[in-house]
CSV table of C-alpha atoms in Angstrom, one decimal:
chain,number,residue,atom,x,y,z
X,1,MET,CA,0.1,0.1,0.2
X,2,ASN,CA,2.9,2.5,1.0
X,3,LEU,CA,4.4,1.8,-2.6
X,4,LEU,CA,1.2,2.3,-4.5
X,5,ASN,CA,1.1,5.5,-2.3
X,6,MET,CA,4.4,7.0,-3.1
X,7,ASP,CA,3.6,6.1,-6.9
X,8,SER,CA,0.5,8.0,-7.0
X,9,GLU,CA,2.1,11.0,-5.2
X,10,ASN,CA,5.0,11.0,-7.6
X,11,ARG,CA,2.5,11.1,-10.7
X,12,VAL,CA,1.1,14.3,-12.4
X,13,VAL,CA,-1.9,14.9,-14.8
X,14,LEU,CA,-1.1,17.4,-17.4
X,15,ASN,CA,-4.3,18.4,-19.5
X,16,CYS,CA,-3.3,20.3,-22.6
X,17,GLY,CA,-5.9,21.6,-24.9
X,18,GLY,CA,-8.2,18.8,-23.8
X,19,ILE,CA,-6.0,15.9,-23.8
X,20,ARG,CA,-4.9,14.5,-20.4
X,21,HIS,CA,-1.3,13.1,-20.2
X,22,GLU,CA,0.0,11.6,-17.0
X,23,THR,CA,3.8,11.0,-16.2
X,24,TYR,CA,5.8,11.3,-13.4
X,25,LYS,CA,7.4,14.0,-11.6
X,26,ALA,CA,10.8,12.7,-11.8
X,27,THR,CA,10.6,12.7,-15.8
X,28,LEU,CA,9.7,16.6,-15.8
X,29,LYS,CA,12.8,17.1,-13.8
X,30,LYS,CA,15.0,15.6,-16.5
X,31,ILE,CA,15.1,19.2,-18.2
X,32,PRO,CA,15.8,21.8,-15.6
X,33,ALA,CA,14.9,25.5,-15.9
X,34,THR,CA,11.8,24.6,-17.9
X,35,ARG,CA,7.9,25.4,-17.5
X,36,LEU,CA,6.9,21.7,-16.8
X,37,SER,CA,10.0,21.1,-14.4
X,38,ARG,CA,8.5,24.0,-11.9
X,39,LEU,CA,5.3,22.9,-11.6
X,40,THR,CA,3.6,23.6,-8.0
X,41,GLU,CA,0.1,23.4,-7.0
X,42,ALA,CA,0.1,27.1,-6.1
X,43,LEU,CA,0.3,27.7,-9.8
X,44,ALA,CA,-3.1,29.4,-11.1
X,45,ASN,CA,-3.6,26.5,-13.6
X,46,TYR,CA,-3.7,23.8,-11.2
X,47,ASP,CA,-7.2,22.5,-10.6
X,48,PRO,CA,-7.4,21.0,-7.1
X,49,ILE,CA,-10.9,19.1,-7.8
X,50,LEU,CA,-9.3,17.3,-10.8
X,51,ASN,CA,-5.9,17.0,-9.2
X,52,GLU,CA,-4.4,18.3,-12.6
X,53,TYR,CA,-2.7,21.3,-14.3
X,54,PHE,CA,-4.6,22.6,-17.6
X,55,PHE,CA,-3.0,24.4,-20.3
X,56,ASP,CA,-4.7,25.6,-23.5
X,57,ARG,CA,-2.0,25.1,-25.6
X,58,HIS,CA,-1.7,22.8,-29.0
X,59,PRO,CA,-1.9,19.4,-27.9
X,60,GLY,CA,-0.2,17.8,-30.9
X,61,VAL,CA,3.2,19.6,-30.2
X,62,PHE,CA,2.8,18.8,-26.6
X,63,ALA,CA,2.7,15.3,-27.2
X,64,GLN,CA,6.3,15.9,-28.9
X,65,VAL,CA,7.4,18.0,-26.0
X,66,LEU,CA,6.3,15.3,-23.3
X,67,ASN,CA,8.2,12.7,-25.3
X,68,TYR,CA,11.2,14.8,-25.5
X,69,TYR,CA,11.2,14.6,-21.5
X,70,ARG,CA,10.8,11.0,-21.8
X,71,THR,CA,13.4,10.2,-24.4
X,72,GLY,CA,15.6,13.0,-24.6
X,73,LYS,CA,14.8,13.3,-28.3
X,74,LEU,CA,13.0,16.1,-29.9
X,75,HIS,CA,10.9,15.2,-33.1
X,76,TYR,CA,9.0,17.7,-35.4
X,77,PRO,CA,5.5,17.0,-36.1
X,78,THR,CA,4.8,17.2,-39.6
X,79,ASP,CA,1.2,18.2,-39.4
X,80,VAL,CA,2.2,21.4,-37.6
X,81,CYS,CA,3.5,24.4,-38.9
X,82,GLY,CA,7.0,25.8,-38.3
X,83,PRO,CA,6.3,29.2,-36.4
X,84,LEU,CA,3.7,27.7,-34.5
X,85,PHE,CA,6.0,24.8,-33.3
X,86,GLU,CA,8.8,27.5,-32.2
X,87,GLU,CA,6.1,29.6,-30.5
X,88,GLU,CA,4.9,26.1,-28.6
X,89,LEU,CA,8.6,25.5,-27.6
X,90,GLU,CA,9.2,29.2,-26.5
X,91,PHE,CA,6.4,28.6,-24.4
X,92,TRP,CA,7.3,25.2,-22.5
X,93,GLY,CA,10.8,26.9,-22.5
X,94,LEU,CA,12.7,24.6,-24.7
X,95,ASP,CA,15.5,25.4,-27.2
X,96,SER,CA,14.5,24.7,-31.0
X,97,ASN,CA,17.8,23.9,-31.7
X,98,GLN,CA,17.6,20.5,-30.1
X,99,VAL,CA,15.4,19.2,-32.7
X,100,GLU,CA,16.9,15.9,-34.2
X,101,PRO,CA,18.9,15.7,-37.4
X,102,CYS,CA,16.1,13.4,-39.0
X,103,CYS,CA,13.5,16.3,-38.6
X,104,TRP,CA,15.8,19.3,-39.0
X,105,MET,CA,15.4,19.7,-42.9
X,106,THR,CA,11.5,19.1,-42.3
X,107,TYR,CA,11.5,21.8,-39.8
X,108,THR,CA,13.6,24.7,-41.2
X,109,GLN,CA,11.4,24.7,-44.4
X,110,HIS,CA,9.4,27.5,-43.0
X,111,ARG,CA,12.5,29.7,-42.2
X,112,ASP,CA,13.4,29.6,-46.4
X,113,THR,CA,9.5,30.1,-46.8
X,114,GLN,CA,9.8,33.4,-44.7
X,115,GLU,CA,12.9,34.6,-46.3
X,116,THR,CA,11.1,34.1,-49.3
X,117,LEU,CA,7.9,35.9,-48.5
X,118,ALA,CA,10.3,38.7,-47.3
X,119,VAL,CA,11.9,38.9,-50.6
X,120,LEU,CA,8.5,39.1,-52.5
X,121,ASP,CA,7.7,41.8,-50.2
X,122,ARG,CA,10.6,43.7,-51.2
X,123,LEU,CA,9.7,43.1,-55.0
X,124,ASP,CA,6.6,44.9,-54.4
X,125,LEU,CA,4.6,42.3,-56.7
X,126,ASP,CA,1.0,43.4,-55.2
X,127,THR,CA,-1.1,44.8,-58.2
X,128,ASP,CA,-3.8,46.2,-55.9
X,129,LYS,CA,-4.5,49.8,-55.5
X,130,PRO,CA,-3.0,51.2,-52.5
X,131,SER,CA,-5.3,53.1,-50.1
X,132,ASP,CA,-4.8,56.9,-49.0
X,133,GLU,CA,-3.5,55.8,-45.8
X,134,GLU,CA,-0.9,53.5,-47.4
X,135,LEU,CA,0.2,56.4,-49.6
X,136,ALA,CA,0.2,58.8,-46.9
X,137,ARG,CA,2.4,56.9,-44.9
X,138,LYS,CA,4.7,55.9,-47.9
X,139,PHE,CA,5.2,59.7,-48.6
X,140,GLY,CA,5.6,60.8,-45.1
X,141,PHE,CA,2.2,62.4,-44.7
X,142,GLU,CA,0.7,60.6,-41.7
X,143,GLU,CA,0.3,63.7,-39.6
X,144,SER,CA,-1.1,66.0,-42.2
X,145,TYR,CA,-3.5,63.0,-43.3
X,146,TYR,CA,-4.8,62.2,-40.2
X,147,ASN,CA,-5.1,66.3,-39.2
X,148,GLY,CA,-7.0,66.6,-42.7
X,149,SER,CA,-4.4,69.5,-43.5
X,150,LEU,CA,-3.1,68.1,-46.9
X,151,ASN,CA,-2.2,70.8,-49.4
X,152,TRP,CA,-2.6,70.8,-53.1
X,153,TRP,CA,1.1,69.1,-53.7
X,154,GLN,CA,0.7,66.4,-50.9
X,155,LYS,CA,-2.6,65.1,-52.5
X,156,THR,CA,-0.8,65.3,-56.1
X,157,LYS,CA,2.5,63.9,-55.4
X,158,PRO,CA,1.6,60.5,-54.4
X,159,LYS,CA,-1.4,60.7,-57.4
X,160,LEU,CA,1.6,61.3,-59.9
X,161,TRP,CA,3.6,58.5,-58.3
X,162,SER,CA,1.4,55.9,-58.9
X,163,LEU,CA,0.3,57.0,-62.0
X,164,PHE,CA,3.9,56.8,-63.5
X,165,ASP,CA,5.5,54.1,-61.3
X,166,GLU,CA,2.6,51.4,-60.3
X,167,PRO,CA,0.9,50.3,-63.7
X,168,TYR,CA,-1.7,48.5,-61.7
X,169,SER,CA,-3.0,51.2,-59.4
X,170,SER,CA,-5.5,52.7,-61.6
X,171,SER,CA,-7.1,52.7,-65.1
X,172,GLY,CA,-5.0,55.9,-65.8
X,173,ALA,CA,-1.9,54.1,-64.5
X,174,LYS,CA,-2.6,51.3,-66.9
X,175,ILE,CA,-2.7,53.6,-69.9
X,176,VAL,CA,0.5,55.5,-69.0
X,177,GLY,CA,2.2,51.8,-68.7
X,178,ILE,CA,1.0,50.9,-72.3
X,179,VAL,CA,2.0,54.1,-73.6
X,180,SER,CA,5.6,53.5,-72.1
X,181,VAL,CA,5.9,50.0,-73.1
X,182,PHE,CA,5.1,50.9,-76.6
X,183,PHE,CA,8.0,53.6,-76.8
X,184,ILE,CA,10.0,51.3,-75.3
X,185,CYS,CA,9.5,48.7,-78.3
X,186,ILE,CA,9.7,51.3,-80.9
X,187,SER,CA,13.0,52.6,-79.4
X,188,ILE,CA,14.4,49.2,-79.5
X,189,LEU,CA,12.7,48.2,-82.9
X,190,SER,CA,14.3,51.3,-84.2
X,191,PHE,CA,17.6,51.0,-82.7
X,192,CYS,CA,17.8,47.5,-84.5
X,193,LEU,CA,16.2,48.2,-87.6
X,194,LYS,CA,18.7,51.4,-88.5
X,195,THR,CA,21.7,49.0,-88.9
X,196,HIS,CA,20.1,47.0,-91.6
X,197,PRO,CA,21.9,47.8,-95.1
X,198,ASP,CA,18.4,48.6,-96.7
X,199,MET,CA,17.6,51.1,-94.0
X,200,ARG,CA,20.8,53.0,-94.4
X,201,VAL,CA,21.5,55.9,-96.9
X,202,PRO,CA,24.8,56.0,-98.4
X,203,ILE,CA,27.0,59.1,-98.4
X,204,ILE,CA,28.3,60.1,-101.8
X,205,ARG,CA,31.1,62.6,-102.7
X,206,ASN,CA,32.9,63.9,-105.4
X,207,ILE,CA,36.4,63.2,-105.8
X,208,THR,CA,39.0,64.5,-108.4
X,209,VAL,CA,40.9,61.6,-110.1
X,210,ARG,CA,43.9,62.2,-112.9
X,211,THR,CA,43.5,60.5,-116.2
X,212,SER,CA,45.8,58.9,-118.5
X,213,HIS,CA,45.9,61.7,-120.6
X,214,ASN,CA,47.2,64.0,-117.8
X,215,SER,CA,43.8,65.6,-117.5
X,216,THR,CA,41.4,65.5,-114.4
X,217,ALA,CA,38.1,64.0,-114.3
X,218,TRP,CA,35.3,63.9,-111.3
X,219,THR,CA,33.9,60.7,-110.1
X,220,LEU,CA,31.4,59.4,-107.5
X,221,ASP,CA,32.7,57.6,-104.3
X,222,LYS,CA,30.7,55.9,-101.5
X,223,THR,CA,32.5,56.7,-98.4
X,224,GLN,CA,30.2,55.2,-95.7
X,225,THR,CA,26.5,54.9,-94.8
X,226,ASN,CA,24.2,56.5,-92.5
X,227,ALA,CA,20.8,55.4,-90.6
X,228,HIS,CA,18.0,57.0,-92.8
X,229,GLU,CA,16.8,60.5,-91.2
X,230,ALA,CA,13.5,58.9,-90.2
X,231,PHE,CA,15.1,56.9,-87.2
X,232,PHE,CA,16.5,60.1,-85.9
X,233,TYR,CA,13.1,61.6,-85.4
X,234,ILE,CA,11.7,58.4,-83.8
X,235,GLU,CA,14.6,58.2,-81.2
X,236,CYS,CA,13.6,62.0,-80.7
X,237,VAL,CA,10.0,61.3,-80.1
X,238,CYS,CA,10.6,58.7,-78.0
X,239,ASN,CA,13.2,60.3,-75.9
X,240,VAL,CA,11.1,63.0,-75.2
X,241,TRP,CA,8.6,60.6,-73.6
X,242,PHE,CA,11.6,59.1,-71.7
X,243,THR,CA,12.7,62.5,-70.4
X,244,PHE,CA,9.3,63.6,-69.7
X,245,GLU,CA,8.3,60.3,-67.6
X,246,PHE,CA,11.9,60.4,-65.7
X,247,LEU,CA,11.4,64.2,-64.6
X,248,VAL,CA,7.9,63.3,-63.4
X,249,ARG,CA,8.9,60.1,-61.4
X,250,ILE,CA,12.0,62.0,-60.0
X,251,PHE,CA,9.8,65.0,-58.9
X,252,ALA,CA,7.0,62.6,-57.4
X,253,CYS,CA,9.0,59.7,-55.7
X,254,PRO,CA,9.0,59.7,-52.3
X,255,ASN,CA,12.9,59.2,-51.5
X,256,LYS,CA,14.9,60.9,-54.1
X,257,CYS,CA,18.0,59.0,-53.0
X,258,GLU,CA,16.7,55.7,-53.3
X,259,PHE,CA,15.3,56.4,-56.6
X,260,ILE,CA,18.8,57.5,-57.9
X,261,LYS,CA,20.3,54.2,-56.4
X,262,SER,CA,17.9,51.8,-58.2
X,263,SER,CA,19.3,50.0,-60.7
X,264,LEU,CA,16.6,50.2,-63.0
X,265,ASN,CA,16.3,54.1,-62.6
X,266,PHE,CA,20.1,54.3,-63.2
X,267,ILE,CA,19.6,52.3,-66.6
X,268,ASP,CA,16.9,54.8,-67.6
X,269,TYR,CA,18.7,58.3,-66.8
X,270,VAL,CA,22.1,56.8,-68.5
X,271,ALA,CA,20.3,55.5,-71.5
X,272,THR,CA,18.4,58.9,-71.9
X,273,LEU,CA,21.3,61.0,-71.1
X,274,SER,CA,23.4,58.8,-73.9
X,275,PHE,CA,20.8,60.1,-76.5
X,276,TYR,CA,21.7,63.8,-75.7
X,277,ILE,CA,25.3,63.1,-75.5
X,278,ASP,CA,25.1,61.4,-79.0
X,279,LEU,CA,23.5,64.5,-80.5
X,280,VAL,CA,26.3,66.6,-79.0
X,281,LEU,CA,29.4,64.5,-80.2
X,282,GLN,CA,27.7,64.2,-83.7
X,283,ARG,CA,27.5,67.9,-83.7
X,284,PHE,CA,30.9,68.7,-82.4
X,285,ALA,CA,32.9,65.3,-82.7
X,286,ALA,CA,31.9,64.1,-86.2
X,287,HIS,CA,35.0,65.3,-87.9
X,288,LEU,CA,37.2,63.3,-85.7
X,289,GLU,CA,39.0,60.1,-87.6
X,290,ASN,CA,37.7,57.5,-85.0
X,291,ALA,CA,34.2,59.1,-84.5
X,292,ASP,CA,31.9,56.1,-85.4
X,293,ILE,CA,33.4,54.3,-82.3
X,294,LEU,CA,30.9,56.7,-80.3
X,295,GLU,CA,28.0,54.7,-81.4
X,296,PHE,CA,29.0,52.0,-79.5
X,297,PHE,CA,28.1,53.8,-76.5
X,298,SER,CA,24.6,53.9,-77.5
X,299,ILE,CA,24.1,50.4,-77.1
X,300,ILE,CA,23.2,51.2,-73.3
X,301,ARG,CA,19.8,52.3,-74.8
X,302,ILE,CA,18.8,48.8,-75.4
X,303,MET,CA,19.1,48.2,-71.7
X,304,ARG,CA,15.7,49.8,-71.6
X,305,LEU,CA,14.1,46.3,-72.2
X,306,PHE,CA,14.8,45.9,-68.1
X,307,LYS,CA,12.3,48.4,-67.6
X,308,LEU,CA,9.8,46.2,-68.7
X,309,THR,CA,10.2,44.5,-65.1
X,310,ARG,CA,8.2,47.3,-63.6
X,311,HIS,CA,5.3,45.6,-66.0
X,312,SER,CA,5.8,42.0,-65.5
X,313,SER,CA,6.0,40.1,-62.3
X,314,GLY,CA,7.6,37.2,-64.2
X,315,LEU,CA,10.7,39.2,-65.0
X,316,LYS,CA,11.0,40.1,-61.5
X,317,ILE,CA,11.3,36.8,-60.4
X,318,LEU,CA,13.6,36.2,-63.0
X,319,ILE,CA,15.9,38.6,-62.1
X,320,GLN,CA,15.4,37.6,-58.3
X,321,THR,CA,16.2,34.0,-59.1
X,322,PHE,CA,19.7,35.0,-60.5
X,323,ARG,CA,20.4,36.9,-57.2
X,324,ALA,CA,19.3,34.3,-55.1
X,325,SER,CA,21.4,31.6,-57.2
X,326,ALA,CA,24.6,33.5,-57.3
X,327,LYS,CA,26.6,31.0,-55.3
X,328,GLU,CA,25.2,28.2,-58.0
X,329,LEU,CA,26.0,30.2,-60.7
X,330,THR,CA,29.5,31.0,-59.5
X,331,LEU,CA,30.1,27.5,-58.9
X,332,LEU,CA,29.2,26.5,-62.7
X,333,VAL,CA,31.3,29.1,-64.2
X,334,PHE,CA,34.2,27.9,-61.5
X,335,PHE,CA,33.8,24.4,-63.0
X,336,LEU,CA,33.4,25.5,-66.6
X,337,VAL,CA,36.7,27.6,-66.3
X,338,LEU,CA,38.4,24.4,-64.5
X,339,GLY,CA,37.3,22.1,-67.5
X,340,ILE,CA,37.9,24.5,-70.2
X,341,VAL,CA,41.8,25.0,-69.3
X,342,ILE,CA,42.0,21.1,-68.4
X,343,PHE,CA,41.0,20.2,-71.7
X,344,ALA,CA,42.4,22.7,-73.6
X,345,SER,CA,45.8,21.7,-72.6
X,346,LEU,CA,45.0,18.0,-73.0
X,347,VAL,CA,43.8,18.4,-76.7
X,348,TYR,CA,46.4,20.7,-77.7
X,349,TYR,CA,49.4,18.1,-76.4
X,350,ALA,CA,47.1,15.2,-77.9
X,351,GLU,CA,46.9,16.7,-81.4
X,352,ARG,CA,50.8,16.7,-81.7
X,353,ILE,CA,51.4,13.2,-80.6
X,354,GLN,CA,50.6,11.9,-83.9
X,355,ALA,CA,51.4,13.2,-87.6
X,356,ASN,CA,48.8,15.8,-88.3
X,357,PRO,CA,48.9,17.9,-91.2
X,358,HIS,CA,45.5,19.7,-90.5
X,359,ASN,CA,46.0,20.6,-87.0
X,360,ASP,CA,43.7,23.0,-85.6
X,361,PHE,CA,45.1,23.4,-82.3
X,362,ASN,CA,48.0,25.5,-82.8
X,363,SER,CA,48.1,26.8,-79.3
X,364,ILE,CA,46.2,26.4,-76.1
X,365,PRO,CA,44.4,29.6,-76.1
X,366,LEU,CA,42.8,28.3,-79.8
X,367,GLY,CA,41.8,25.2,-77.4
X,368,LEU,CA,40.2,27.3,-75.0
X,369,TRP,CA,37.6,28.2,-77.4
X,370,TRP,CA,36.9,24.8,-78.5
X,371,ALA,CA,36.8,23.4,-75.0
X,372,LEU,CA,34.1,26.1,-74.2
X,373,VAL,CA,31.7,25.2,-77.3
X,374,THR,CA,32.5,21.6,-76.3
X,375,MET,CA,31.6,21.6,-72.9
X,376,THR,CA,28.4,23.5,-73.2
X,377,THR,CA,27.3,21.1,-76.0
X,378,VAL,CA,26.9,24.1,-78.5
X,379,GLY,CA,29.7,22.4,-81.1
X,380,TYR,CA,30.2,24.8,-83.9
X,381,GLY,CA,32.5,22.3,-85.7
X,382,ASP,CA,34.8,24.9,-86.8
X,383,MET,CA,37.7,23.2,-84.7
X,384,ALA,CA,37.8,19.4,-84.1
X,385,PRO,CA,40.4,17.1,-83.1
X,386,LYS,CA,41.8,14.7,-85.9
X,387,THR,CA,43.7,12.2,-84.3
X,388,TYR,CA,42.4,9.2,-81.8
X,389,VAL,CA,43.9,10.5,-78.8
X,390,GLY,CA,42.5,14.1,-79.5
X,391,MET,CA,39.0,12.4,-80.3
X,392,PHE,CA,39.1,10.7,-76.7
X,393,VAL,CA,39.9,14.0,-75.0
X,394,GLY,CA,36.7,15.4,-77.1
X,395,ALA,CA,34.5,12.7,-75.6
X,396,LEU,CA,35.8,13.2,-72.2
X,397,CYS,CA,35.4,17.2,-72.5
X,398,ALA,CA,31.7,16.6,-73.8
X,399,LEU,CA,30.9,14.2,-71.1
X,400,ALA,CA,32.4,16.6,-68.3
X,401,GLY,CA,30.3,19.6,-69.6
X,402,VAL,CA,27.0,17.5,-69.5
X,403,LEU,CA,27.8,16.7,-65.9
X,404,THR,CA,29.1,20.0,-65.0
X,405,ILE,CA,26.1,21.8,-66.4
X,406,ALA,CA,23.5,19.5,-65.0
X,407,LEU,CA,24.6,19.9,-61.1
X,408,PRO,CA,24.0,23.2,-60.5
X,409,VAL,CA,20.9,24.0,-62.9
X,410,PRO,CA,18.1,21.8,-60.9
X,411,VAL,CA,19.0,24.4,-57.8
X,412,ILE,CA,18.7,27.3,-60.0
X,413,VAL,CA,15.2,26.0,-61.4
X,414,SER,CA,13.8,25.1,-57.8
X,415,ASN,CA,14.6,28.6,-56.9
X,416,PHE,CA,12.8,30.1,-59.8
X,417,ALA,CA,9.7,27.5,-58.9
X,418,MET,CA,9.7,28.5,-55.3
X,419,TYR,CA,9.3,32.1,-56.1
X,420,TYR,CA,7.0,31.5,-58.8
X,421,SER,CA,4.8,29.3,-56.7
X,422,HIS,CA,4.8,31.7,-53.6
X,423,THR,CA,3.9,34.6,-56.1
X,424,GLN,CA,1.2,32.5,-57.2
X,425,ALA,CA,0.0,31.7,-53.8
X,426,ARG,CA,0.3,35.6,-52.5
X,427,ALA,CA,-2.1,36.6,-55.4
X,428,LYS,CA,-4.9,34.1,-54.6
X,429,LEU,CA,-4.8,34.9,-50.7
X,430,PRO,CA,-7.1,37.7,-49.5
X,431,LYS,CA,-5.4,40.8,-48.7
X,432,LYS,CA,-7.5,41.8,-45.5
X,433,ARG,CA,-7.3,38.9,-43.0
X,434,ARG,CA,-9.7,38.6,-40.2
X,435,ARG,CA,-9.0,39.7,-36.8
X,436,VAL,CA,-9.0,37.4,-34.0
X,437,GLN,CA,-10.6,38.9,-31.2
X,438,PRO,CA,-8.8,39.3,-27.7
X,439,VAL,CA,-9.6,36.9,-24.9
X,440,GLU,CA,-12.0,38.6,-22.4
X,441,THR,CA,-10.5,38.4,-18.7
X,442,VAL,CA,-13.3,36.8,-16.4
X,443,ARG,CA,-14.3,39.0,-13.6
X,444,PRO,CA,-13.4,37.8,-10.2
X,445,ALA,CA,-16.2,36.8,-7.8
X,446,ARG,CA,-17.4,39.6,-5.5
X,447,ASN,CA,-17.3,38.7,-1.5
X,448,PRO,CA,-21.1,38.3,-0.5
X,449,GLY,CA,-20.5,40.2,2.5
X,450,ARG,CA,-19.9,43.8,0.6
X,451,PRO,CA,-22.9,45.8,-0.1
X,452,GLY,CA,-24.3,45.6,-3.6
X,453,ALA,CA,-23.0,41.9,-4.0
X,454,GLN,CA,-25.1,39.6,-6.0
X,455,PRO,CA,-25.3,35.9,-5.7
X,456,GLY,CA,-24.3,33.9,-8.6
X,457,GLY,CA,-20.6,34.6,-9.1
X,458,PRO,CA,-18.8,35.6,-12.3
X,459,ARG,CA,-20.0,32.7,-14.2
X,460,GLY,CA,-23.8,32.9,-13.3
X,461,GLY,CA,-26.5,35.2,-12.4
X,462,PRO,CA,-27.4,38.8,-13.1
X,463,LYS,CA,-24.9,41.6,-13.1
X,464,SER,CA,-25.4,44.5,-10.8
X,465,LEU,CA,-25.6,48.1,-12.2
X,466,GLU,CA,-22.4,49.0,-10.1
X,467,ALA,CA,-20.5,46.2,-11.9
X,468,GLY,CA,-21.8,46.4,-15.1
X,469,GLY,CA,-21.8,50.4,-15.6
X,470,PRO,CA,-24.4,52.4,-16.6
X,471,PRO,CA,-28.0,50.9,-17.4
X,472,ASN,CA,-28.8,50.5,-21.2
X,473,LYS,CA,-31.2,48.7,-23.0
X,474,SER,CA,-29.3,45.3,-23.6
X,475,ASN,CA,-28.2,45.2,-19.6
X,476,MET,CA,-31.8,45.8,-18.9
X,477,LYS,CA,-33.1,43.2,-21.1
X,478,GLN,CA,-30.1,40.8,-19.8
X,479,ASN,CA,-31.3,41.3,-16.3
X,480,MET,CA,-34.8,40.6,-17.0
X,481,THR,CA,-34.1,37.7,-18.9
X,482,SER,CA,-31.9,36.2,-15.8
X,483,THR,CA,-34.7,37.3,-13.5
X,484,ASN,CA,-37.4,35.3,-15.3
X,485,ASN,CA,-35.1,32.4,-15.9
X,486,GLY,CA,-34.3,32.3,-11.7
X,487,THR,CA,-37.9,32.8,-11.1
X,488,SER,CA,-39.3,30.0,-13.3
X,489,LYS,CA,-36.8,27.3,-11.9
X,490,GLY,CA,-37.8,28.8,-8.4
X,491,MET,CA,-41.4,28.0,-9.4
């Protein structure tokens, strides 16, 4: 009997979320400085009638927590979200780093998800129209907005910014976005077509030549060709729009420092500035001998294609995928460079072992090009080994190239799939989430000896006017209903 009494005294009942667990107090003492190791009957959640401790927490996580006290191994339940598991461990006073290695990868997936969602928040992929309060907070007009003292410029500035920088904020912004995309496409198309031979105008000059009869004659000579004059006017119209759009955006932006530091805005104003620099050079430096090389700097205008990322979330995700996969891309380039140097050297010496009058590999730098196109499986065929040893080296180079590219590419593809799937999920989620009401504290029972006390306690019986505040229709109705119920029960 004494043994049974000692065993019952050492046992403790834990009720977590309606599920009762029974264990020994010595089990809970295995992990000190935790919530369960400091249980006493003086705690508020102890029920002396049922002789149990009640915790209004997640019962599924508590089963793993209690198992951790029993076995010393903390496992992660697969049917629980990671942040919820971390919150429960923090409540019980346990360290989340004690999760077993078999569950660690599954447990840490939510951290990658949270990082992905934070990146998508920075990309600003939401296409919904922002509210007036959000715009005022973005531009720093909170006080004036709440006070109702916004001036004309404070009201116009957010609208201009939304009109020219957020294509999905309104119908007018969509029209401005379509116009911007139109001019970008026309500018790129004009930049490409003006290099076509049929679109260029030859420059012909008269030169004097001396004939065999010691006389002079005039002849026509074509020195060079210039783009048709129509392309110049097309570029002028496009750059007028780009200049106007850039000026409006820089005057209406919330923060000019962040606006200038943005890579897309940097491309925008450098490309626009290059057009005006080109005009100045054509006016004052056209007579220089190597003036044609200055046209090379106009290639920066084609970088305007990156401005389309403001209108396409897919391009933003693609660029972010390359940023997130920088380590894998660096690893891929390193492997390629390593293989290119090795196989270029091998094929150079392999082609010199046997007699080879048609040797294409006269130096190792020439072999670098062959190794590059072979490892990337392009294979132009302009250079090829002729000896058997060189062919064997070429086969090894092709196989090594396939394996080198195949290893890091799935990581890059998985990053893109992760960003794209989260973007699609965010688009389907409701923007306004339901708020959970706070838990109302239970009013303690009044002392019956005090004046104005009502029988029934906090869980039952009518409330007095002193306890419930000033009388109103709802309180009076509730009191009448409670009184009627009490009368009917007494009868």
